[in-house]
Structure formats: structure tokens, C-alpha cells
Short mmCIF file of C-alpha atoms in Angstrom, two decimals:
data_model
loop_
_atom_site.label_atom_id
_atom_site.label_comp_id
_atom_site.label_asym_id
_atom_site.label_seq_id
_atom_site.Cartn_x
_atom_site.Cartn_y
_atom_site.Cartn_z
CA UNK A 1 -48.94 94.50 33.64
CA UNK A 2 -49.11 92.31 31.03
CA UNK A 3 -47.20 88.62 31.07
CA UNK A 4 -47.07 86.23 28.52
CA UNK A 5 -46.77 82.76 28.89
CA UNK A 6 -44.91 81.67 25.66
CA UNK A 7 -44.50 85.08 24.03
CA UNK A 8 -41.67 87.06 24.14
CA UNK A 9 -41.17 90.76 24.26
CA UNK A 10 -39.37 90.52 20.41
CA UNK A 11 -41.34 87.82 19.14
CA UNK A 12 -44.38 90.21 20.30
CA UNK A 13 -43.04 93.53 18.46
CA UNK A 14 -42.85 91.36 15.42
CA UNK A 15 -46.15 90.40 15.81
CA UNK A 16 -47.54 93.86 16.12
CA UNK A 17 -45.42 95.33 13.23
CA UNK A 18 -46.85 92.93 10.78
CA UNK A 19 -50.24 93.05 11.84
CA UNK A 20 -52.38 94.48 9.39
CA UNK A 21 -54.10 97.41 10.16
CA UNK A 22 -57.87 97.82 10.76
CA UNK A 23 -58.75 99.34 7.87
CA UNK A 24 -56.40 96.39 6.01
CA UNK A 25 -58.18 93.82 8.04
CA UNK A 26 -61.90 95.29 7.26
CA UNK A 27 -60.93 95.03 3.22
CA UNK A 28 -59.74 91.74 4.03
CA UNK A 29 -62.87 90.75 5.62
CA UNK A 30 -65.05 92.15 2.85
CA UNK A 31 -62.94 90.86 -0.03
CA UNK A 32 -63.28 86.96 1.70
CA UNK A 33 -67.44 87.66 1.78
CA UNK A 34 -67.52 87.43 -1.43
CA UNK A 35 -66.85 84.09 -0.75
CA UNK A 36 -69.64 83.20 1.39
CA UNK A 37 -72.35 83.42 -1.59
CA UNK A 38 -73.38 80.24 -3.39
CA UNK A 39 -74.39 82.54 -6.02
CA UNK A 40 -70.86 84.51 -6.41
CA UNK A 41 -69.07 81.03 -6.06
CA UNK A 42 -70.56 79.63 -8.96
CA UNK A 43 -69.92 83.09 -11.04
CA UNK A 44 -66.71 82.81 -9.68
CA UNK A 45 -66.28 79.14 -11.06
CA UNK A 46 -67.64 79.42 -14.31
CA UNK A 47 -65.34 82.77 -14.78
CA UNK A 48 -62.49 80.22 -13.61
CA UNK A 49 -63.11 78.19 -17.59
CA UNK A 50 -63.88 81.03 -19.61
CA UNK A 51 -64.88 84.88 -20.25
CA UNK A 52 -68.94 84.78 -20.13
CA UNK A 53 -71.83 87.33 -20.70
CA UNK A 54 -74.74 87.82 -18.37
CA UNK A 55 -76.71 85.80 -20.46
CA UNK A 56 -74.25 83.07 -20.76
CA UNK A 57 -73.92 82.84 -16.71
CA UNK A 58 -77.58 83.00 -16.44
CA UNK A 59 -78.21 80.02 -19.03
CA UNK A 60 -75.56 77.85 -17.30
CA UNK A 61 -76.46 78.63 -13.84
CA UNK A 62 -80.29 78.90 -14.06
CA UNK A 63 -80.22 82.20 -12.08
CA UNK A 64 -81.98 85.29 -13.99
CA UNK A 65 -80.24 87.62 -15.33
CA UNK A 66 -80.79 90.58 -12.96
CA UNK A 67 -79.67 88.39 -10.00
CA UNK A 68 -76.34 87.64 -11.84
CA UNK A 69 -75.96 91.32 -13.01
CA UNK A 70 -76.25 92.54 -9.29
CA UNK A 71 -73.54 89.36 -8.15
CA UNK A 72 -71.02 90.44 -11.29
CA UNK A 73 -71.47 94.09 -9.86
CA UNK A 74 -70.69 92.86 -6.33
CA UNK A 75 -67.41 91.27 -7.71
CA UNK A 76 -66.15 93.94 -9.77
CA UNK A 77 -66.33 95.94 -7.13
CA UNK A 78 -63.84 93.69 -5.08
CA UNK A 79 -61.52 93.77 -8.21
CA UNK A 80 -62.69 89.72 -8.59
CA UNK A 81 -63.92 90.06 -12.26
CA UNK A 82 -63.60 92.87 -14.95
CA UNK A 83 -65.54 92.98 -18.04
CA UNK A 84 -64.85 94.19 -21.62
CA UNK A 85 -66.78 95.23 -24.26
CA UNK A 86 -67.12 92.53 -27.56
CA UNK A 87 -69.97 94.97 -29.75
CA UNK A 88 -72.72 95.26 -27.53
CA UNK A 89 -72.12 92.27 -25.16
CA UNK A 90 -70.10 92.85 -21.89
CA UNK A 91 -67.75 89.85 -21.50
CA UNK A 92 -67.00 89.42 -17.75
CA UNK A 93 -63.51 87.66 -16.84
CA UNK A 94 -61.52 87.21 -14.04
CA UNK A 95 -59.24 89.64 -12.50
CA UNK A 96 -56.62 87.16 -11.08
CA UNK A 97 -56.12 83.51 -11.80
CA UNK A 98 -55.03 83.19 -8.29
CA UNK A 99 -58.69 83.49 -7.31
CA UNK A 100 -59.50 80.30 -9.06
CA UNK A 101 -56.07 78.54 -6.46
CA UNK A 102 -57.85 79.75 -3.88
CA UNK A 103 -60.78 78.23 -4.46
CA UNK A 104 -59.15 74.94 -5.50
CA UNK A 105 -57.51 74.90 -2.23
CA UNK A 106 -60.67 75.90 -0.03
CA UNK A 107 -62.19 72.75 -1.91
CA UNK A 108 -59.60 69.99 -1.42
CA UNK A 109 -59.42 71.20 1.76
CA UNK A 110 -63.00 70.83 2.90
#
């Protein structure tokens, strides 16, 4: 039988109905890697100032182009950026401004 020390049987049950599930807790996981690349984080940052091509990102960050094609991919996969089409360049943006708070906050808080 299970006793808990500070728990309590209702605080438990709400604990358990708001956990997220496993498959909510894997996306979670796999969202937040995208976080753990230097590579990303700078995309991520420049993306943060303005809409950019490959080129653009590659330029800035001294990173070829094929390595920031495969990051971009990476992220739009995620839902982190999203492109459109300007002619025949591909301008990459991010999806939500909130992922430029987050990383604010995981700054000022290092």
C-alpha cells in the first residue's frame, strides 16, 4: 500500500488528472530538443529579428547552407518556423513569437 508523506489522496487525483499523457510528454520532450542545438538556437535567434532565406542565415551565421537547410527542416517540422515563397527565394519566419519569450527567459535566467 502506498502512503504519502505530504500528499493527499485529492491533492493526488489532481495531480494525476492533469498529468500529461505519454504521448503529450514525448512531443513535449522532442519539441524542447530543439532547443539543445547551438545550431537551431542561433536559427532560432536570428528568425526572432526578421524573416531570412537560407542564404541569408548562412551568411550571418557562417554555417553552409546545407547544414542550415537540414536545421530549418528540423524546425518546421516542430511547427518552430514556416517559410513562404517571395519569387524563387523561400523566406523562413517564425511560427510563434512566444518562442523568442522563451528564449529570453531561458537566457536571463541562466
Amino acid at each position: 500500500m502506498d502512503k504519502f508523506l505530504v500528499l493527499s489522496q485529492r491533492n493526488k487525483s489532481k495531480i494525476l488528472e492533469y498529468l500529461p499523457s505519454d504521448d503529450d510528454i514525448e512531443k513535449v520532450a522532442l519539441y524542447f530538443q530543439n532547443f539543445s542545438d547551438g545550431t537551431r538556437l542561433k536559427i532560432i535567434s536570428c528568425l526572432a529579428m526578421c524573416d531570412m532565406c537560407v542564404n541569408d542565415l548562412s551568411l550571418i551565421l557562417g554555417i553552409n547552407q546545407t547544414t542550415i537547410s537540414h536545421q530549418l527542416k528540423l524546425l518546421k517540422s516542430q511547427n518552430i518556423v514556416s517559410f513562404k515563397r517571395d519569387g524563387k527565394i523561400l523566406l523562413y519566419s517564425l511560427n510563434d513569437k512566444k518562442v523568442n519569450d522563451l528564449m529570453y527567459l531561458a537566457v536571463v535566467n541562466s
